XYZ file of C-alpha atoms in Angstrom:
705
model
C 170.803 51.781 28.221
C 169.493 50.960 24.709
C 168.197 47.667 23.320
C 171.427 46.939 21.365
C 173.594 46.978 24.492
C 171.151 44.741 26.392
C 171.115 42.285 23.459
C 174.905 42.310 23.453
C 174.968 41.427 27.175
C 172.560 38.515 26.563
C 174.297 37.039 23.472
C 177.960 38.083 23.315
C 179.059 38.254 26.984
C 180.425 35.429 29.114
C 177.984 32.854 30.607
C 178.230 34.435 34.075
C 177.384 37.913 32.730
C 174.545 36.517 30.551
C 173.054 34.780 33.612
C 173.394 37.910 35.777
C 171.750 40.054 33.056
C 168.833 37.590 32.645
C 168.192 37.440 36.398
C 168.288 41.246 36.662
C 165.797 41.724 33.807
C 163.388 39.068 35.105
C 163.527 40.527 38.616
C 162.751 43.982 37.244
C 159.803 42.691 35.204
C 158.510 40.928 38.312
C 158.664 44.129 40.377
C 156.941 46.206 37.667
C 154.196 43.592 37.153
C 153.606 43.273 40.895
C 153.367 47.064 41.182
C 150.676 47.444 38.478
C 148.728 44.274 39.310
C 148.622 45.309 42.979
C 147.245 48.719 41.996
C 144.596 47.084 39.751
C 143.485 44.708 42.511
C 143.215 47.570 45.030
C 141.111 49.656 42.612
C 138.744 46.724 41.953
C 138.391 45.998 45.693
C 137.599 49.636 46.492
C 135.130 49.807 43.571
C 133.225 46.780 44.901
C 133.219 48.303 48.392
C 131.812 51.600 47.045
C 129.081 49.706 45.159
C 128.104 47.730 48.273
C 127.984 50.909 50.383
C 125.891 52.751 47.768
C 123.480 49.784 47.544
C 122.926 49.861 51.301
C 122.372 53.648 51.283
C 119.779 53.623 48.471
C 118.065 50.610 50.045
C 117.686 52.502 53.350
C 116.450 55.637 51.536
C 113.980 53.577 49.480
C 112.630 51.914 52.605
C 112.085 55.274 54.356
C 110.735 56.931 51.190
C 108.265 54.053 50.725
C 107.035 54.267 54.316
C 106.585 58.062 54.081
C 104.771 57.860 50.698
C 102.471 55.073 51.937
C 101.665 57.154 55.029
C 100.757 60.366 53.147
C 98.646 58.478 50.573
C 96.656 56.871 53.369
C 96.213 60.311 54.992
C 94.768 61.731 51.752
C 92.525 58.674 51.261
C 91.211 59.004 54.846
C 89.937 62.524 54.078
C 88.433 61.386 50.746
C 86.629 58.514 52.490
C 85.224 60.720 55.289
C 84.082 63.369 52.765
C 82.434 60.672 50.603
C 80.488 59.293 53.569
C 79.279 62.725 54.734
C 78.135 63.745 51.232
C 76.232 60.469 50.826
C 74.596 60.891 54.274
C 74.061 64.688 54.517
C 73.956 65.810 50.910
C 76.042 68.507 49.275
C 75.953 70.913 52.185
C 79.054 69.816 54.059
C 82.024 71.765 55.346
C 85.007 70.249 53.521
C 87.490 72.540 55.265
C 86.195 71.275 58.624
C 86.822 67.665 57.598
C 90.389 68.533 56.555
C 90.986 70.475 59.782
C 89.584 67.722 62.023
C 91.792 65.132 60.335
C 94.838 66.776 61.923
C 96.883 66.439 58.684
C 98.945 69.366 57.390
C 98.999 69.316 53.609
C 99.988 72.993 53.121
C 99.301 73.876 49.468
C 100.551 70.560 48.123
C 97.140 68.784 48.209
C 93.840 70.424 47.195
C 90.500 68.748 47.912
C 87.146 69.260 46.252
C 83.692 67.762 45.711
C 82.589 67.524 42.072
C 78.946 66.959 41.057
C 77.785 64.523 38.408
C 77.847 67.314 35.789
C 81.503 68.229 36.579
C 80.625 71.282 38.681
C 82.953 71.941 41.666
C 80.554 72.008 44.642
C 83.036 72.512 47.482
C 86.771 72.961 48.032
C 89.385 74.545 45.822
C 90.734 72.593 42.854
C 93.295 73.874 40.301
C 90.920 73.478 37.337
C 89.360 76.197 35.177
C 85.782 74.930 34.720
C 83.463 71.943 34.983
C 83.932 70.989 31.326
C 87.603 70.325 31.928
C 86.931 67.863 34.784
C 84.387 65.772 32.880
C 87.164 64.485 30.584
C 89.508 63.406 33.388
C 89.896 59.671 34.122
C 89.425 60.379 37.850
C 85.868 61.562 36.999
C 84.934 59.284 34.081
C 85.993 55.982 35.730
C 83.460 56.444 38.573
C 80.431 56.736 36.281
C 80.357 52.948 36.322
C 79.133 51.457 39.646
C 81.583 49.915 42.094
C 85.239 50.586 42.702
C 86.961 52.282 45.590
C 89.918 54.665 45.542
C 91.127 55.582 42.045
C 94.630 56.940 41.462
C 94.968 58.565 38.054
C 97.949 59.632 35.999
C 99.475 63.075 36.306
C 97.486 65.774 34.465
C 98.113 69.477 33.847
C 95.526 71.748 35.444
C 94.349 74.406 33.022
C 93.733 76.852 35.849
C 97.286 76.947 37.227
C 99.341 75.105 34.610
C 100.628 72.844 37.385
C 100.922 69.070 36.997
C 98.943 67.160 39.654
C 98.084 63.537 40.403
C 94.342 62.921 40.907
C 92.916 60.648 43.646
C 89.134 60.186 43.728
C 86.248 58.241 45.260
C 82.717 57.846 43.818
C 79.729 59.539 45.465
C 76.528 57.473 45.286
C 73.105 59.023 45.417
C 70.505 57.436 47.689
C 69.188 55.380 44.759
C 72.758 54.139 44.026
C 73.250 56.214 40.877
C 76.318 58.333 40.135
C 76.372 61.540 42.192
C 79.840 62.896 41.475
C 83.274 62.334 43.028
C 85.382 63.442 45.956
C 88.673 64.544 44.349
C 92.166 65.328 45.639
C 94.744 67.026 43.404
C 98.204 66.082 44.732
C 101.257 68.070 43.689
C 104.292 65.902 42.743
C 106.411 67.892 45.185
C 104.193 66.638 48.039
C 105.955 63.245 47.924
C 109.548 64.544 47.717
C 109.250 67.728 49.836
C 110.530 66.047 53.094
C 113.778 65.129 51.278
C 114.687 68.588 49.952
C 116.695 69.460 53.072
C 118.575 66.147 53.206
C 122.231 66.085 52.186
C 121.675 64.042 49.004
C 124.088 63.949 46.078
C 123.055 66.261 43.199
C 122.396 63.313 40.885
C 120.275 61.282 43.352
C 116.734 60.630 42.093
C 113.554 60.078 44.151
C 110.647 58.715 42.090
C 107.040 57.649 42.615
C 106.170 55.404 39.641
C 102.770 54.025 38.699
C 102.502 50.341 37.874
C 101.233 51.541 34.452
C 104.764 52.881 33.677
C 104.034 56.629 34.141
C 105.954 58.759 36.667
C 103.770 60.400 39.323
C 106.606 62.359 40.963
C 110.352 62.650 40.292
C 112.979 64.764 42.047
C 116.612 65.084 40.882
C 118.478 67.755 42.818
C 116.034 70.646 43.159
C 114.019 69.761 40.016
C 110.627 68.072 40.458
C 108.966 66.439 37.412
C 105.942 64.223 36.715
C 103.966 62.544 33.933
C 106.823 60.936 31.949
C 106.411 57.467 30.390
C 109.254 55.100 31.455
C 107.497 51.863 30.495
C 110.440 50.715 28.342
C 113.094 51.332 31.021
C 115.049 48.603 32.834
C 113.897 50.062 36.180
C 110.197 49.676 35.284
C 110.730 46.125 33.982
C 112.394 45.231 37.319
C 109.436 46.729 39.247
C 106.997 44.633 37.174
C 108.783 41.371 38.029
C 109.709 41.995 41.685
C 107.944 43.679 44.609
C 111.241 45.080 45.861
C 114.856 44.857 44.792
C 117.893 46.614 43.320
C 119.295 47.186 39.846
C 121.895 49.252 37.972
C 120.485 50.892 34.836
C 120.504 53.997 32.642
C 117.853 56.559 33.563
C 115.102 56.645 30.937
C 114.810 60.470 31.216
C 118.289 61.971 31.619
C 120.377 58.955 30.482
C 122.511 58.872 33.642
C 123.622 55.499 35.027
C 122.243 54.987 38.549
C 122.181 52.380 41.285
C 118.473 51.908 42.092
C 116.575 50.417 45.024
C 112.791 50.071 44.614
C 109.725 48.664 46.379
C 106.031 48.395 45.459
C 103.622 50.065 47.911
C 101.124 47.526 49.301
C 97.508 48.574 48.688
C 98.393 51.170 46.015
C 99.241 50.788 42.282
C 102.500 52.648 42.884
C 106.162 51.928 43.511
C 108.931 54.127 44.915
C 112.568 54.139 43.843
C 115.755 55.888 44.940
C 118.684 56.055 42.495
C 122.231 57.222 43.193
C 124.274 58.295 40.160
C 127.421 56.253 39.502
C 129.461 59.429 38.999
C 128.627 60.503 42.577
C 129.334 57.018 43.949
C 132.773 56.758 42.341
C 133.818 60.427 42.577
C 136.202 60.001 45.519
C 137.404 56.631 44.171
C 138.338 58.252 40.842
C 140.323 60.878 42.737
C 142.194 58.119 44.570
C 142.773 56.177 41.344
C 144.625 59.169 39.907
C 146.911 59.128 42.926
C 147.392 55.356 42.665
C 148.440 55.666 39.014
C 150.944 58.376 39.870
C 152.464 56.268 42.641
C 152.620 53.198 40.381
C 154.238 55.235 37.603
C 156.798 56.644 40.059
C 157.584 53.151 41.352
C 157.990 51.901 37.781
C 160.374 54.742 36.973
C 162.463 53.983 40.083
C 162.594 50.274 39.191
C 163.641 51.043 35.607
C 166.338 53.442 36.870
C 167.608 50.791 39.270
C 167.697 48.188 36.475
C 169.582 50.611 34.238
C 172.242 51.090 36.930
C 172.641 47.310 37.350
C 172.889 46.797 33.583
C 175.470 49.613 33.292
C 177.604 47.902 35.950
C 177.265 44.613 34.057
C 178.220 46.340 30.787
C 181.283 47.846 32.407
C 182.249 44.398 33.679
C 181.897 42.999 30.141
C 184.000 45.884 28.785
C 186.699 45.216 31.382
C 186.818 41.525 30.448
C 187.149 42.412 26.777
C 189.953 44.904 27.509
C 191.803 42.347 29.633
C 191.484 39.801 26.861
C 192.787 42.271 24.295
C 195.633 43.264 26.624
C 196.494 39.610 27.142
C 196.510 38.956 23.392
C 198.608 42.024 22.740
C 201.030 41.029 25.462
C 201.379 37.579 23.985
C 202.148 39.025 20.574
C 204.676 41.448 22.024
C 206.401 38.691 24.027
C 206.718 36.562 20.908
C 208.026 39.521 18.973
C 210.544 40.307 21.704
C 211.661 36.713 21.823
C 212.353 36.693 18.113
C 214.241 39.927 18.471
C 216.334 38.439 21.319
C 217.378 35.643 19.062
C 218.164 38.167 16.298
C 219.893 40.856 18.264
C 221.197 40.871 21.821
C 221.835 44.575 21.593
C 218.144 45.300 21.728
C 217.793 43.424 25.043
C 217.651 46.514 27.231
C 215.055 48.145 25.018
C 212.939 45.006 25.061
C 213.240 44.720 28.866
C 212.076 48.303 29.287
C 209.085 47.750 27.078
C 208.305 44.556 28.937
C 208.401 46.428 32.252
C 206.001 49.056 30.888
C 203.621 46.377 29.721
C 203.696 44.729 33.146
C 202.915 48.019 34.816
C 199.932 48.534 32.487
C 198.781 45.007 33.296
C 198.922 45.765 37.023
C 196.787 48.823 36.481
C 194.292 46.740 34.553
C 194.284 44.150 37.332
C 193.638 46.870 39.930
C 190.668 48.098 37.896
C 189.412 44.524 37.621
C 189.606 44.123 41.415
C 187.588 47.274 41.874
C 184.961 45.974 39.414
C 184.815 42.652 41.296
C 184.303 44.492 44.604
C 181.447 46.500 43.048
C 179.838 43.292 41.747
C 180.025 41.699 45.203
C 178.312 44.744 46.682
C 175.494 44.420 44.149
C 175.172 40.686 44.908
C 174.802 41.492 48.615
C 172.087 44.016 47.753
C 170.247 41.336 45.738
C 170.550 38.896 48.649
C 168.989 41.508 50.930
C 166.032 41.860 48.536
C 165.693 38.071 48.402
C 165.592 37.928 52.227
C 162.828 40.557 52.259
C 160.817 38.512 49.726
C 161.248 35.363 51.827
C 160.009 37.260 54.898
C 156.935 38.407 52.940
C 156.320 34.800 51.912
C 156.462 33.717 55.581
C 153.961 36.444 56.514
C 151.662 35.331 53.666
C 151.860 31.702 54.872
C 150.910 32.809 58.404
C 147.974 34.830 57.015
C 146.756 31.774 55.067
C 146.895 29.670 58.255
C 144.871 32.338 60.082
C 142.287 32.360 57.274
C 141.974 28.577 57.483
C 141.309 28.780 61.233
C 138.730 31.540 60.667
C 137.090 29.437 57.948
C 136.811 26.443 60.322
C 135.303 28.652 63.026
C 132.857 30.154 60.489
C 131.738 26.648 59.437
C 131.130 25.660 63.060
C 129.287 28.921 63.808
C 127.027 28.395 60.781
C 126.478 24.795 61.924
C 125.549 25.886 65.465
C 123.342 28.655 64.025
C 121.446 25.989 62.048
C 121.044 23.878 65.184
C 119.928 26.972 67.109
C 117.226 27.702 64.523
C 115.925 24.152 64.961
C 116.216 24.126 68.776
C 112.606 25.241 69.305
C 111.361 22.505 66.991
C 113.494 19.837 68.665
C 112.183 20.999 72.053
C 108.655 20.569 70.696
C 109.515 17.059 69.417
C 110.879 16.128 72.873
C 107.892 17.709 74.630
C 105.366 15.369 72.933
C 106.797 12.058 74.264
C 107.643 13.811 77.523
C 103.949 14.696 77.952
C 102.620 11.172 77.701
C 105.576 9.798 79.764
C 104.573 12.223 82.511
C 100.918 11.127 82.203
C 101.910 7.439 82.412
C 104.077 8.074 85.494
C 101.183 9.852 87.217
C 98.888 6.882 86.436
C 101.539 4.453 87.740
C 101.699 6.501 90.938
C 97.913 6.014 91.421
C 98.216 2.267 90.713
C 101.087 1.934 93.229
C 99.044 3.746 95.852
C 96.148 1.284 95.259
C 98.555 -1.675 95.496
C 99.923 -0.333 98.802
C 96.371 -0.144 100.265
C 95.499 -3.684 99.075
C 98.833 -5.058 100.353
C 98.176 -3.529 103.753
C 94.685 -5.128 103.824
C 96.134 -8.521 102.912
C 98.803 -8.155 105.619
C 96.150 -7.429 108.253
C 94.081 -10.415 106.982
C 97.159 -12.650 107.352
C 97.702 -11.362 110.900
C 94.060 -12.221 111.754
C 94.561 -15.766 110.435
C 97.715 -16.213 112.537
C 96.035 -15.019 115.762
C 93.087 -17.376 115.196
C 90.313 -14.790 115.090
C 86.764 -15.882 114.294
C 85.863 -16.800 110.770
C 83.062 -14.178 110.525
C 85.586 -11.350 111.051
C 87.945 -12.732 108.422
C 85.066 -13.217 105.993
C 83.970 -9.645 106.588
C 87.516 -8.406 105.875
C 87.680 -10.519 102.669
C 84.374 -9.054 101.478
C 85.732 -5.530 102.096
C 88.870 -6.309 100.079
C 86.779 -7.765 97.233
C 84.607 -4.643 97.187
C 87.730 -2.451 97.066
C 89.155 -4.479 94.140
C 85.848 -4.224 92.273
C 85.574 -0.477 92.979
C 89.073 0.179 91.539
C 88.771 -2.422 88.726
C 91.925 -4.294 89.806
C 91.705 -6.600 86.756
C 91.989 -3.605 84.409
C 94.859 -2.158 86.480
C 96.873 -5.384 86.246
C 96.239 -5.527 82.485
C 97.104 -1.823 82.009
C 100.428 -1.912 83.919
C 102.553 -3.599 81.166
C 101.137 -1.239 78.506
C 101.994 1.806 80.629
C 105.577 0.589 81.042
C 105.882 -0.109 77.290
C 104.530 3.347 76.331
C 106.829 5.034 78.857
C 109.917 3.223 77.533
C 108.918 4.083 73.946
C 108.673 7.795 74.836
C 112.038 7.712 76.626
C 113.653 6.002 73.600
C 112.222 8.692 71.266
C 113.636 11.473 73.454
C 116.986 9.645 73.683
C 117.127 9.272 69.897
C 116.464 13.003 69.317
C 119.077 14.030 71.913
C 121.608 11.612 70.349
C 121.087 13.102 66.867
C 121.438 16.628 68.268
C 124.754 15.649 69.884
C 125.994 14.306 66.523
C 125.106 17.569 64.718
C 126.610 19.858 67.366
C 129.902 17.898 67.655
C 132.994 20.048 66.918
C 136.185 18.648 65.443
C 139.366 20.644 65.314
C 140.758 18.515 62.461
C 139.089 17.102 59.386
C 139.019 13.308 59.819
C 137.822 11.028 57.045
C 136.244 7.897 58.494
C 133.554 5.410 57.419
C 130.264 7.243 56.878
C 126.780 5.971 55.915
C 124.999 8.685 53.911
C 121.601 6.970 54.340
C 121.980 7.111 58.127
C 123.164 10.722 57.938
C 120.105 11.625 55.837
C 117.765 9.946 58.343
C 119.442 11.833 61.219
C 119.087 15.172 59.378
C 115.381 14.501 58.758
C 114.849 13.732 62.466
C 116.585 16.951 63.576
C 114.640 19.029 61.009
C 111.309 17.226 61.638
C 109.591 20.170 63.318
C 110.723 22.513 60.513
C 109.261 20.130 57.898
C 106.090 18.581 59.294
C 103.876 21.693 59.108
C 104.729 22.533 55.498
C 105.693 19.379 53.604
C 105.654 15.607 53.385
C 108.932 13.716 52.930
C 109.384 10.945 50.374
C 112.602 8.927 50.884
C 114.066 6.733 48.132
C 117.193 5.402 49.805
C 119.262 3.095 47.638
C 121.594 0.304 48.732
C 124.696 2.488 48.806
C 128.181 1.631 50.150
C 129.866 3.261 53.144
C 132.194 6.105 52.085
C 135.164 7.937 53.597
C 134.077 11.379 54.840
C 133.860 13.731 57.809
C 130.390 12.752 59.021
C 129.765 15.921 61.021
C 130.446 18.175 58.009
C 128.357 16.091 55.572
C 125.475 16.001 58.110
C 125.660 19.794 58.222
C 125.397 19.965 54.390
C 122.346 17.636 54.346
C 120.669 19.601 57.160
C 121.228 22.916 55.295
C 119.676 21.505 52.093
C 116.638 20.021 53.935
C 115.934 23.218 55.902
C 116.328 25.333 52.707
C 113.836 23.026 50.943
C 111.296 23.419 53.781
C 111.682 27.210 53.784
C 111.298 27.338 49.969
C 108.025 25.371 50.269
C 106.772 27.732 52.987
C 107.342 30.611 50.576
C 104.955 29.043 48.045
C 102.435 26.671 49.667
C 99.970 28.439 51.948
C 97.116 25.951 52.487
C 98.484 22.599 51.315
C 101.560 20.546 52.120
C 104.474 20.575 49.695
C 106.755 17.634 48.840
C 110.414 16.979 49.683
C 112.017 14.025 47.872
C 115.266 12.586 49.290
C 117.031 10.063 47.015
C 120.384 8.228 47.254
C 122.222 6.090 44.647
C 125.802 5.289 43.591
C 128.058 4.316 40.715
C 131.585 2.921 40.562
C 133.297 6.047 41.957
C 130.682 8.212 43.675
C 127.738 8.084 46.062
C 124.935 10.569 45.275
C 122.204 12.244 47.339
C 119.520 14.538 45.891
C 117.144 16.832 47.823
C 114.226 17.989 45.642
C 111.419 20.316 46.736
C 108.241 21.796 45.274
C 109.013 25.296 46.594
C 109.241 28.693 44.943
C 112.332 27.864 42.861
C 114.978 30.321 41.590
C 115.578 32.338 38.434
C 118.780 32.279 36.349
C 120.307 35.302 38.108
C 119.863 33.681 41.525
C 121.308 30.382 40.262
C 124.498 32.169 39.136
C 125.138 33.488 42.676
C 123.679 30.671 44.805
C 127.080 29.516 46.120
C 128.560 33.035 46.532
C 129.272 33.894 50.221
C 126.666 36.185 51.842
C 124.277 35.876 48.856
C 120.751 34.951 49.971
C 117.321 34.761 48.312
C 115.600 35.360 51.645
C 114.200 38.771 52.684
C 116.458 41.378 54.347
C 117.188 40.368 57.955
C 116.622 36.646 57.339
C 119.473 34.276 56.599
C 123.240 34.857 56.617
C 123.939 33.833 53.036
C 126.650 31.408 54.248
C 124.824 28.046 54.354
C 125.237 27.037 50.687
C 128.677 28.686 50.414
C 129.960 26.599 53.355
C 128.210 23.492 51.990
C 129.989 23.995 48.639
C 133.354 24.347 50.403
C 132.757 21.193 52.485
C 131.722 19.044 49.501
C 134.081 20.345 46.776
C 137.180 21.585 48.603
C 137.260 19.292 51.629
C 135.852 16.069 50.138
C 136.788 16.325 46.420
C 133.104 15.964 45.521
C 130.553 18.004 43.621
C 127.304 19.878 44.277
C 124.915 21.144 41.584
C 121.463 22.690 41.502
C 118.562 22.558 39.057
C 115.686 25.001 39.518
C 112.659 26.492 37.760
C 111.110 29.658 39.185
C 107.707 28.803 40.661
C 108.187 25.013 40.356
C 110.928 24.033 42.803
C 114.618 23.202 43.122
C 116.798 20.087 43.138
C 120.265 19.908 44.786
C 122.537 16.922 44.010
C 125.562 16.104 46.209
C 128.214 13.662 44.922
C 130.940 12.294 47.225
C 133.808 9.931 46.251
C 133.665 6.469 47.776
C 137.383 6.683 48.601
C 139.308 9.838 49.412
C 142.523 10.186 47.386
C 145.718 10.528 49.427
C 147.755 13.507 48.215
C 150.543 13.389 50.779
C 148.937 16.103 52.907
C 147.951 15.315 56.497
C 144.230 15.017 57.157
C 142.826 18.376 58.152
C 145.286 20.178 55.826
C 144.974 21.357 52.230
C 143.991 18.971 49.423
C 144.855 19.167 45.766
C 141.862 20.117 43.655
C 141.071 17.196 41.333
C 138.367 16.379 38.815
C 134.915 16.580 40.350
C 131.896 14.613 39.089
C 129.393 16.164 36.750
C 126.240 15.728 38.863
């Protein structure tokens, strides 16, 4: 159906047909849009999943490659060190092959060792160099002419003897008078580092690289090709290695121009880094195949929808045509009736002819009416079909509502699990805080037990003395007993005991109160609520409670400076806000641990308020964050902590609690190497949106903290 006919249905047809045509077109556009948007969302989701999977794979390969490279470098250095010591102790007459054999290392032909004299002459071993003159110009020889220094790792050079590129590792040989006596040299083939990975099932475009911190490649394998000596100092990968000890990046390869997903790590103790890069074309190969299929399916669905819309519009056009024909028939009939009436008045003789024509017209009208009934029946069938589609859409909406409810329950469980995980991390510290007062309470109770035992002995003596007085025994015996009691009191310093008893009871009660306070705060933090309940909440008290629970995490790394203002009580879920404050305090302590090694850092906790909001800031002097980390700080599962530490959910859940559940705001200010500052703003009164507490809230304007 062309555009002119559709325009005619929308402008010239009856109101009912115009409405039916509009609904049909809008429904078709909705189906087509849903089809293509659904395909786009699926492609983006699968692309992100492929990227995450590739990142994990290259990270695992980089970790293993780094461990293997570190191991073989240490093996080579062990032989260089042993050979250096033997030359310095025994002179030039040493058996270098024996040292290599006794080391137990199998270097095949990938590593060649030699001893070079101070004039560049090769004294022992087999090195891939033509003559002594060639060696005297190498950095691995020249750098050791100056005293001092240990292992030197040079750039890749091309041996004139074999034409092969090798990386030189050397140690200085000192004569007995301390002067320069030559070097112990190892020529390492670039393939030595990547040889163990030749048999692995790696993608053809995957790169394995050993890169010097000076920007020159020591070894590089892509597929079956091994290279070395290239300068990549201007590449994004090298700039990332300079700023971070380990990490990931996506960048164009400086040598072949291919885009790769890299994972890298700097080798401790060596001026080298390793990287593993997986080419994007390999990562997305299968996804691109699937995308082609998705596009075909979406195009097929679109064609079916358009065909279905065309059929509906044709039926509507036929209905419009039928209405127009009926109207024309009715007008024609009216004209003919009027004409026949005039003729009746003019001539009765034409009555039979007029009656016959009138009968024929009626029969034609009946036929038209029968066609109209059939068209009406067809329209009703189409309306039923539309109702069936509407019922299916309503069912999908019900399923979506149920899925949203399930997600809300999972979110609540995830918040509680993160909260209990935080409490679990602090459990050891809380146990230590309870153990201190428990220790001196136990000591006081043991001392009280000794004092009670002394009192029992003295009471028994006094009872026996009273019995002697009642029986009328001689005064000398009673005096003797009194002297014994006085000696016992003096021996046990009864005066000190009586003075010490109240202090022991006071100290014991103080210890019990401290333990009770810690246990009470732990119960507050571990309390689980099934529904979100906004009730009066004192943020100052919540901050004090969080500091008590996190005391053991803080006290060994930082001092706490509290500036608590005179703030009003607000409406909030106290358990959730306490969890947010605890997360921020623990994060501040861990950030300080990452920077301060020998001195205590500083955590500043400040509260204040204005007419609408109450504010709390947690500021630390820790390691801080860069701009890239700040962009992702509230993203679920993003963490700045090392691999294996932290879930990446603490700040994401805190953001959800403050912004989504309490209509507040949370912001962060940070400078790398200087520290971070988190500011939480909560409204003094929660707005009522007509939704029951614990349900969804409308997202309003949040404060600019």
